[in-house]
């Protein structure tokens, strides 16, 4: 990757970030969250207004960090040999509006897409979903077609991400955000898992969703009793 226009970015940092984006993109493929050339990973380059993003039309299984592209927060190409993903305006809009995040991932994972195709939220019927995601996975209500760059629709996506790290795009796919590329991949994997559980539970019966009170209990449980405490030496 030429760095003529991004000379102030630390080369080591950019290489490391590129390696992590490629690993996460391969992780999407290996976990069957994307097939063929679908799916997009983008991550903010720290302390800049630039975003590293996967190119259009590349299989995530064969991606190399030299194929990645740098764009600015208005989705303009800054550096790279290939065209960026058609979903670049959505990614850069989220990065612009949510500087607290580092990474945006877009997948077409199968079970989550089934809910998106049916114009449904993913109901919160499993402890895994309640615990990890904190509630329903919302469907973005006003969203038209893949590749949209309509500011109102992009803002609807941002708005839907206010209380959760994942949303569904109508008849299309999944958008996951995270504080690191690895965290976003983990969430994308969990989303497909909980969508599968929800789908099957709906096939079997009429499952009851977690109540707000139960969700609050699980949130507090996660905050105070789950995982390892920092070691005291
Ligand atoms: Zn898509």
PDB file of C-alpha atoms and ligand atoms in Angstrom:
ATOM      1  CA  UNK A   1       0.000   0.000   0.000  1.00  0.00           C
ATOM      2  CA  UNK A   2       1.403   3.393  -0.973  1.00  0.00           C
ATOM      3  CA  UNK A   3       1.379   5.846   1.897  1.00  0.00           C
ATOM      4  CA  UNK A   4       1.866   9.063  -0.067  1.00  0.00           C
ATOM      5  CA  UNK A   5      -1.206  10.700   1.469  1.00  0.00           C
ATOM      6  CA  UNK A   6      -1.104   9.041   4.838  1.00  0.00           C
ATOM      7  CA  UNK A   7       2.521   9.622   5.677  1.00  0.00           C
ATOM      8  CA  UNK A   8       1.778  10.690   9.228  1.00  0.00           C
ATOM      9  CA  UNK A   9       0.362   7.310  10.137  1.00  0.00           C
ATOM     10  CA  UNK A  10       2.817   5.056  11.932  1.00  0.00           C
ATOM     11  CA  UNK A  11       3.721   2.274   9.480  1.00  0.00           C
ATOM     12  CA  UNK A  12       3.964  -0.353  12.203  1.00  0.00           C
ATOM     13  CA  UNK A  13       0.544   0.572  13.576  1.00  0.00           C
ATOM     14  CA  UNK A  14      -0.994   0.417  10.098  1.00  0.00           C
ATOM     15  CA  UNK A  15       0.578  -2.992   9.387  1.00  0.00           C
ATOM     16  CA  UNK A  16      -0.671  -4.356  12.701  1.00  0.00           C
ATOM     17  CA  UNK A  17      -4.173  -3.008  12.112  1.00  0.00           C
ATOM     18  CA  UNK A  18      -4.185  -4.438   8.575  1.00  0.00           C
ATOM     19  CA  UNK A  19      -3.183  -7.855   9.882  1.00  0.00           C
ATOM     20  CA  UNK A  20      -5.995  -7.780  12.454  1.00  0.00           C
ATOM     21  CA  UNK A  21      -8.597  -6.694   9.877  1.00  0.00           C
ATOM     22  CA  UNK A  22      -7.549  -9.567   7.581  1.00  0.00           C
ATOM     23  CA  UNK A  23      -7.708 -12.065  10.464  1.00  0.00           C
ATOM     24  CA  UNK A  24     -11.192 -10.875  11.396  1.00  0.00           C
ATOM     25  CA  UNK A  25     -12.340 -10.974   7.748  1.00  0.00           C
ATOM     26  CA  UNK A  26     -11.085 -14.559   7.498  1.00  0.00           C
ATOM     27  CA  UNK A  27     -12.850 -15.293  10.776  1.00  0.00           C
ATOM     28  CA  UNK A  28     -16.133 -14.195   9.188  1.00  0.00           C
ATOM     29  CA  UNK A  29     -15.549 -16.661   6.366  1.00  0.00           C
ATOM     30  CA  UNK A  30     -14.410 -19.514   8.606  1.00  0.00           C
ATOM     31  CA  UNK A  31     -17.418 -19.088  10.884  1.00  0.00           C
ATOM     32  CA  UNK A  32     -19.695 -19.108   7.800  1.00  0.00           C
ATOM     33  CA  UNK A  33     -21.000 -15.626   8.535  1.00  0.00           C
ATOM     34  CA  UNK A  34     -20.268 -14.609   4.924  1.00  0.00           C
ATOM     35  CA  UNK A  35     -19.935 -16.493   1.648  1.00  0.00           C
ATOM     36  CA  UNK A  36     -18.434 -15.584  -1.731  1.00  0.00           C
ATOM     37  CA  UNK A  37     -17.370 -11.916  -1.801  1.00  0.00           C
ATOM     38  CA  UNK A  38     -19.976 -10.671   0.702  1.00  0.00           C
ATOM     39  CA  UNK A  39     -19.196  -9.032   4.024  1.00  0.00           C
ATOM     40  CA  UNK A  40     -17.220  -5.955   5.004  1.00  0.00           C
ATOM     41  CA  UNK A  41     -14.799  -5.097   7.813  1.00  0.00           C
ATOM     42  CA  UNK A  42     -13.717  -1.544   8.576  1.00  0.00           C
ATOM     43  CA  UNK A  43     -11.729  -0.096  11.434  1.00  0.00           C
ATOM     44  CA  UNK A  44     -10.827   3.440  12.395  1.00  0.00           C
ATOM     45  CA  UNK A  45      -7.101   4.199  12.211  1.00  0.00           C
ATOM     46  CA  UNK A  46      -6.416   5.548  15.716  1.00  0.00           C
ATOM     47  CA  UNK A  47      -5.985   9.310  16.109  1.00  0.00           C
ATOM     48  CA  UNK A  48      -6.879   9.976  12.457  1.00  0.00           C
ATOM     49  CA  UNK A  49      -9.975  10.663  10.383  1.00  0.00           C
ATOM     50  CA  UNK A  50      -9.182   7.639   8.223  1.00  0.00           C
ATOM     51  CA  UNK A  51     -10.722   4.201   8.053  1.00  0.00           C
ATOM     52  CA  UNK A  52      -9.147   0.953   6.880  1.00  0.00           C
ATOM     53  CA  UNK A  53     -11.730  -1.083   4.927  1.00  0.00           C
ATOM     54  CA  UNK A  54     -11.945  -4.273   2.894  1.00  0.00           C
ATOM     55  CA  UNK A  55     -12.152  -3.958  -0.911  1.00  0.00           C
ATOM     56  CA  UNK A  56     -15.189  -4.672  -3.076  1.00  0.00           C
ATOM     57  CA  UNK A  57     -15.448  -8.065  -4.727  1.00  0.00           C
ATOM     58  CA  UNK A  58     -12.801  -9.968  -2.747  1.00  0.00           C
ATOM     59  CA  UNK A  59     -13.440 -13.298  -1.063  1.00  0.00           C
ATOM     60  CA  UNK A  60     -12.771 -12.867   2.641  1.00  0.00           C
ATOM     61  CA  UNK A  61     -10.916 -16.194   2.511  1.00  0.00           C
ATOM     62  CA  UNK A  62      -8.243 -14.833   0.150  1.00  0.00           C
ATOM     63  CA  UNK A  63      -7.856 -11.326   1.480  1.00  0.00           C
ATOM     64  CA  UNK A  64      -4.357  -9.928   2.099  1.00  0.00           C
ATOM     65  CA  UNK A  65      -3.540  -6.770   4.057  1.00  0.00           C
ATOM     66  CA  UNK A  66      -2.041  -5.218   0.902  1.00  0.00           C
ATOM     67  CA  UNK A  67      -5.559  -5.361  -0.613  1.00  0.00           C
ATOM     68  CA  UNK A  68      -7.050  -3.146   2.112  1.00  0.00           C
ATOM     69  CA  UNK A  69      -8.062   0.427   1.351  1.00  0.00           C
ATOM     70  CA  UNK A  70      -7.895   3.668   3.291  1.00  0.00           C
ATOM     71  CA  UNK A  71     -10.841   6.053   3.007  1.00  0.00           C
ATOM     72  CA  UNK A  72     -11.694   9.272   4.812  1.00  0.00           C
ATOM     73  CA  UNK A  73     -14.797   9.784   6.951  1.00  0.00           C
ATOM     74  CA  UNK A  74     -16.743  10.988   3.869  1.00  0.00           C
ATOM     75  CA  UNK A  75     -16.021   7.684   2.086  1.00  0.00           C
ATOM     76  CA  UNK A  76     -13.473   9.222  -0.306  1.00  0.00           C
ATOM     77  CA  UNK A  77     -10.650   6.969  -1.428  1.00  0.00           C
ATOM     78  CA  UNK A  78      -7.350   7.999   0.159  1.00  0.00           C
ATOM     79  CA  UNK A  79      -5.059   5.056  -0.578  1.00  0.00           C
ATOM     80  CA  UNK A  80      -5.379   1.627  -2.106  1.00  0.00           C
ATOM     81  CA  UNK A  81      -5.195  -0.296  -5.353  1.00  0.00           C
ATOM     82  CA  UNK A  82      -8.829  -1.425  -5.440  1.00  0.00           C
ATOM     83  CA  UNK A  83     -12.335  -0.033  -5.125  1.00  0.00           C
ATOM     84  CA  UNK A  84     -13.663   0.021  -1.563  1.00  0.00           C
ATOM     85  CA  UNK A  85     -16.771  -1.900  -0.594  1.00  0.00           C
ATOM     86  CA  UNK A  86     -20.096  -0.570  -1.895  1.00  0.00           C
ATOM     87  CA  UNK A  87     -21.130  -0.305   1.766  1.00  0.00           C
ATOM     88  CA  UNK A  88     -18.344   2.211   2.475  1.00  0.00           C
ATOM     89  CA  UNK A  89     -20.732   5.195   3.031  1.00  0.00           C
ATOM     90  CA  UNK A  90     -22.535   3.249   5.756  1.00  0.00           C
ATOM     91  CA  UNK A  91     -19.277   2.299   7.442  1.00  0.00           C
ATOM     92  CA  UNK A  92     -17.785   5.781   7.356  1.00  0.00           C
ATOM     93  CA  UNK A  93     -21.037   7.324   8.587  1.00  0.00           C
ATOM     94  CA  UNK A  94     -21.007   5.058  11.644  1.00  0.00           C
ATOM     95  CA  UNK A  95     -17.304   5.787  12.254  1.00  0.00           C
ATOM     96  CA  UNK A  96     -17.973   9.522  11.970  1.00  0.00           C
ATOM     97  CA  UNK A  97     -20.876   9.430  14.417  1.00  0.00           C
ATOM     98  CA  UNK A  98     -19.409   6.899  16.865  1.00  0.00           C
ATOM     99  CA  UNK A  99     -15.750   7.772  17.518  1.00  0.00           C
ATOM    100  CA  UNK A 100     -15.993   5.686  20.707  1.00  0.00           C
ATOM    101  CA  UNK A 101     -15.971   2.552  18.532  1.00  0.00           C
ATOM    102  CA  UNK A 102     -13.163   1.176  16.401  1.00  0.00           C
ATOM    103  CA  UNK A 103     -14.764  -1.397  14.142  1.00  0.00           C
ATOM    104  CA  UNK A 104     -17.813  -1.977  11.968  1.00  0.00           C
ATOM    105  CA  UNK A 105     -18.556  -5.405  10.483  1.00  0.00           C
ATOM    106  CA  UNK A 106     -21.258  -6.211   7.959  1.00  0.00           C
ATOM    107  CA  UNK A 107     -22.307  -9.828   7.406  1.00  0.00           C
ATOM    108  CA  UNK A 108     -25.041 -11.782   5.674  1.00  0.00           C
ATOM    109  CA  UNK A 109     -25.097 -14.458   8.337  1.00  0.00           C
ATOM    110  CA  UNK A 110     -27.883 -16.877   7.517  1.00  0.00           C
ATOM    111  CA  UNK A 111     -30.214 -17.047  10.504  1.00  0.00           C
ATOM    112  CA  UNK A 112     -29.916 -13.354  11.353  1.00  0.00           C
ATOM    113  CA  UNK A 113     -30.664 -12.596   7.679  1.00  0.00           C
ATOM    114  CA  UNK A 114     -33.796 -14.747   7.893  1.00  0.00           C
ATOM    115  CA  UNK A 115     -35.135 -12.336  10.549  1.00  0.00           C
ATOM    116  CA  UNK A 116     -34.073  -9.347   8.415  1.00  0.00           C
ATOM    117  CA  UNK A 117     -35.818 -10.850   5.378  1.00  0.00           C
ATOM    118  CA  UNK A 118     -38.957 -11.343   7.440  1.00  0.00           C
ATOM    119  CA  UNK A 119     -38.781  -7.708   8.655  1.00  0.00           C
ATOM    120  CA  UNK A 120     -38.445  -8.865  12.244  1.00  0.00           C
ATOM    121  CA  UNK A 121     -36.298  -8.005  15.241  1.00  0.00           C
ATOM    122  CA  UNK A 122     -34.510 -11.010  16.729  1.00  0.00           C
ATOM    123  CA  UNK A 123     -36.600 -11.578  19.872  1.00  0.00           C
ATOM    124  CA  UNK A 124     -34.688 -11.999  23.103  1.00  0.00           C
ATOM    125  CA  UNK A 125     -35.637 -15.530  24.098  1.00  0.00           C
ATOM    126  CA  UNK A 126     -32.276 -17.007  25.166  1.00  0.00           C
ATOM    127  CA  UNK A 127     -30.112 -16.256  28.177  1.00  0.00           C
ATOM    128  CA  UNK A 128     -27.155 -16.022  25.788  1.00  0.00           C
ATOM    129  CA  UNK A 129     -28.805 -13.137  23.936  1.00  0.00           C
ATOM    130  CA  UNK A 130     -30.020 -11.438  27.110  1.00  0.00           C
ATOM    131  CA  UNK A 131     -26.608 -11.759  28.723  1.00  0.00           C
ATOM    132  CA  UNK A 132     -24.390 -10.877  25.788  1.00  0.00           C
ATOM    133  CA  UNK A 133     -26.493  -8.409  23.803  1.00  0.00           C
ATOM    134  CA  UNK A 134     -28.847  -7.100  26.495  1.00  0.00           C
ATOM    135  CA  UNK A 135     -32.101  -7.534  24.575  1.00  0.00           C
ATOM    136  CA  UNK A 136     -33.740  -7.680  21.160  1.00  0.00           C
ATOM    137  CA  UNK A 137     -31.639  -7.185  18.045  1.00  0.00           C
ATOM    138  CA  UNK A 138     -33.511  -4.351  16.326  1.00  0.00           C
ATOM    139  CA  UNK A 139     -34.397  -4.130  12.655  1.00  0.00           C
ATOM    140  CA  UNK A 140     -33.622  -0.667  11.225  1.00  0.00           C
ATOM    141  CA  UNK A 141     -37.126   0.542  10.357  1.00  0.00           C
ATOM    142  CA  UNK A 142     -36.371   3.026   7.593  1.00  0.00           C
ATOM    143  CA  UNK A 143     -33.738   1.552   5.357  1.00  0.00           C
ATOM    144  CA  UNK A 144     -34.082   0.924   1.620  1.00  0.00           C
ATOM    145  CA  UNK A 145     -31.442  -0.954  -0.328  1.00  0.00           C
ATOM    146  CA  UNK A 146     -27.869  -2.258  -0.030  1.00  0.00           C
ATOM    147  CA  UNK A 147     -25.240   0.381  -0.737  1.00  0.00           C
ATOM    148  CA  UNK A 148     -27.483   3.275   0.283  1.00  0.00           C
ATOM    149  CA  UNK A 149     -25.787   6.604   0.924  1.00  0.00           C
ATOM    150  CA  UNK A 150     -28.934   8.476   1.944  1.00  0.00           C
ATOM    151  CA  UNK A 151     -27.983  10.410   5.099  1.00  0.00           C
ATOM    152  CA  UNK A 152     -31.366   9.849   6.765  1.00  0.00           C
ATOM    153  CA  UNK A 153     -31.148   6.081   6.334  1.00  0.00           C
ATOM    154  CA  UNK A 154     -27.539   5.955   7.518  1.00  0.00           C
ATOM    155  CA  UNK A 155     -28.536   7.988  10.558  1.00  0.00           C
ATOM    156  CA  UNK A 156     -31.332   5.496  11.278  1.00  0.00           C
ATOM    157  CA  UNK A 157     -28.671   2.795  11.513  1.00  0.00           C
ATOM    158  CA  UNK A 158     -26.647   4.894  13.965  1.00  0.00           C
ATOM    159  CA  UNK A 159     -29.772   5.587  16.014  1.00  0.00           C
ATOM    160  CA  UNK A 160     -30.626   1.888  16.190  1.00  0.00           C
ATOM    161  CA  UNK A 161     -27.094   1.174  17.479  1.00  0.00           C
ATOM    162  CA  UNK A 162     -27.556   3.463  20.485  1.00  0.00           C
ATOM    163  CA  UNK A 163     -28.252   0.743  23.063  1.00  0.00           C
ATOM    164  CA  UNK A 164     -26.864  -2.376  21.399  1.00  0.00           C
ATOM    165  CA  UNK A 165     -23.865  -3.392  19.279  1.00  0.00           C
ATOM    166  CA  UNK A 166     -25.829  -4.973  16.439  1.00  0.00           C
ATOM    167  CA  UNK A 167     -28.712  -4.119  14.102  1.00  0.00           C
ATOM    168  CA  UNK A 168     -30.444  -5.810  11.184  1.00  0.00           C
ATOM    169  CA  UNK A 169     -30.899  -4.155   7.800  1.00  0.00           C
ATOM    170  CA  UNK A 170     -34.243  -4.961   6.192  1.00  0.00           C
ATOM    171  CA  UNK A 171     -34.057  -7.801   3.639  1.00  0.00           C
ATOM    172  CA  UNK A 172     -30.284  -7.545   3.681  1.00  0.00           C
ATOM    173  CA  UNK A 173     -27.993  -8.308   6.566  1.00  0.00           C
ATOM    174  CA  UNK A 174     -26.326  -7.531   9.851  1.00  0.00           C
ATOM    175  CA  UNK A 175     -24.242  -4.595  11.119  1.00  0.00           C
ATOM    176  CA  UNK A 176     -22.082  -5.191  14.183  1.00  0.00           C
ATOM    177  CA  UNK A 177     -19.873  -2.660  15.948  1.00  0.00           C
ATOM    178  CA  UNK A 178     -17.115  -3.102  18.503  1.00  0.00           C
ATOM    179  CA  UNK A 179     -14.338  -1.410  20.410  1.00  0.00           C
ATOM    180  CA  UNK A 180     -11.818  -3.688  18.675  1.00  0.00           C
ATOM    181  CA  UNK A 181     -11.931  -5.771  15.464  1.00  0.00           C
ATOM    182  CA  UNK A 182     -11.810  -8.953  17.562  1.00  0.00           C
ATOM    183  CA  UNK A 183     -14.689  -7.849  19.812  1.00  0.00           C
ATOM    184  CA  UNK A 184     -16.833  -7.070  16.754  1.00  0.00           C
ATOM    185  CA  UNK A 185     -16.091 -10.523  15.279  1.00  0.00           C
ATOM    186  CA  UNK A 186     -17.050 -12.170  18.563  1.00  0.00           C
ATOM    187  CA  UNK A 187     -20.352 -10.269  18.577  1.00  0.00           C
ATOM    188  CA  UNK A 188     -21.041 -11.263  14.950  1.00  0.00           C
ATOM    189  CA  UNK A 189     -20.557 -14.929  15.919  1.00  0.00           C
ATOM    190  CA  UNK A 190     -22.846 -14.593  18.949  1.00  0.00           C
ATOM    191  CA  UNK A 191     -25.519 -12.817  16.893  1.00  0.00           C
ATOM    192  CA  UNK A 192     -25.743 -15.733  14.471  1.00  0.00           C
ATOM    193  CA  UNK A 193     -25.877 -18.179  17.384  1.00  0.00           C
ATOM    194  CA  UNK A 194     -28.709 -16.355  19.172  1.00  0.00           C
ATOM    195  CA  UNK A 195     -30.591 -15.884  15.887  1.00  0.00           C
ATOM    196  CA  UNK A 196     -30.395 -19.651  15.350  1.00  0.00           C
ATOM    197  CA  UNK A 197     -31.722 -20.328  18.854  1.00  0.00           C
ATOM    198  CA  UNK A 198     -34.524 -17.777  18.422  1.00  0.00           C
ATOM    199  CA  UNK A 199     -35.465 -19.185  15.004  1.00  0.00           C
ATOM    200  CA  UNK A 200     -35.714 -22.732  16.284  1.00  0.00           C
ATOM    201  CA  UNK A 201     -37.564 -21.770  19.449  1.00  0.00           C
ATOM    202  CA  UNK A 202     -40.185 -20.013  17.306  1.00  0.00           C
ATOM    203  CA  UNK A 203     -40.484 -23.191  15.211  1.00  0.00           C
ATOM    204  CA  UNK A 204     -41.071 -25.262  18.354  1.00  0.00           C
ATOM    205  CA  UNK A 205     -43.410 -23.028  20.343  1.00  0.00           C
ATOM    206  CA  UNK A 206     -44.296 -19.452  21.179  1.00  0.00           C
ATOM    207  CA  UNK A 207     -41.342 -18.520  23.370  1.00  0.00           C
ATOM    208  CA  UNK A 208     -41.738 -15.779  25.948  1.00  0.00           C
ATOM    209  CA  UNK A 209     -39.199 -12.982  25.746  1.00  0.00           C
ATOM    210  CA  UNK A 210     -37.155 -11.825  28.702  1.00  0.00           C
ATOM    211  CA  UNK A 211     -38.857  -9.002  30.582  1.00  0.00           C
ATOM    212  CA  UNK A 212     -37.147  -5.657  31.191  1.00  0.00           C
ATOM    213  CA  UNK A 213     -36.791  -6.628  34.873  1.00  0.00           C
ATOM    214  CA  UNK A 214     -35.052  -9.885  33.930  1.00  0.00           C
ATOM    215  CA  UNK A 215     -32.781  -8.082  31.465  1.00  0.00           C
ATOM    216  CA  UNK A 216     -31.806  -5.586  34.167  1.00  0.00           C
ATOM    217  CA  UNK A 217     -31.037  -8.442  36.565  1.00  0.00           C
ATOM    218  CA  UNK A 218     -28.803 -10.143  33.988  1.00  0.00           C
ATOM    219  CA  UNK A 219     -27.051  -6.855  33.196  1.00  0.00           C
ATOM    220  CA  UNK A 220     -26.227  -6.374  36.883  1.00  0.00           C
ATOM    221  CA  UNK A 221     -25.219 -10.030  37.198  1.00  0.00           C
ATOM    222  CA  UNK A 222     -22.828  -9.647  34.264  1.00  0.00           C
ATOM    223  CA  UNK A 223     -21.362  -6.456  35.709  1.00  0.00           C
ATOM    224  CA  UNK A 224     -20.770  -7.828  39.202  1.00  0.00           C
ATOM    225  CA  UNK A 225     -20.486 -11.613  39.168  1.00  0.00           C
ATOM    226  CA  UNK A 226     -19.396 -12.846  35.748  1.00  0.00           C
ATOM    227  CA  UNK A 227     -15.821 -13.509  34.566  1.00  0.00           C
ATOM    228  CA  UNK A 228     -12.609 -13.078  36.509  1.00  0.00           C
ATOM    229  CA  UNK A 229     -11.823 -10.317  38.933  1.00  0.00           C
ATOM    230  CA  UNK A 230      -8.498  -8.559  38.390  1.00  0.00           C
ATOM    231  CA  UNK A 231      -5.876 -10.571  40.257  1.00  0.00           C
ATOM    232  CA  UNK A 232      -4.610  -9.140  43.510  1.00  0.00           C
ATOM    233  CA  UNK A 233      -0.917  -9.696  44.100  1.00  0.00           C
TER     234      UNK A 233
HETATM  235 ZN1  LIG B   1     -24.495  -6.690   2.321  1.00  0.00          ZN
END
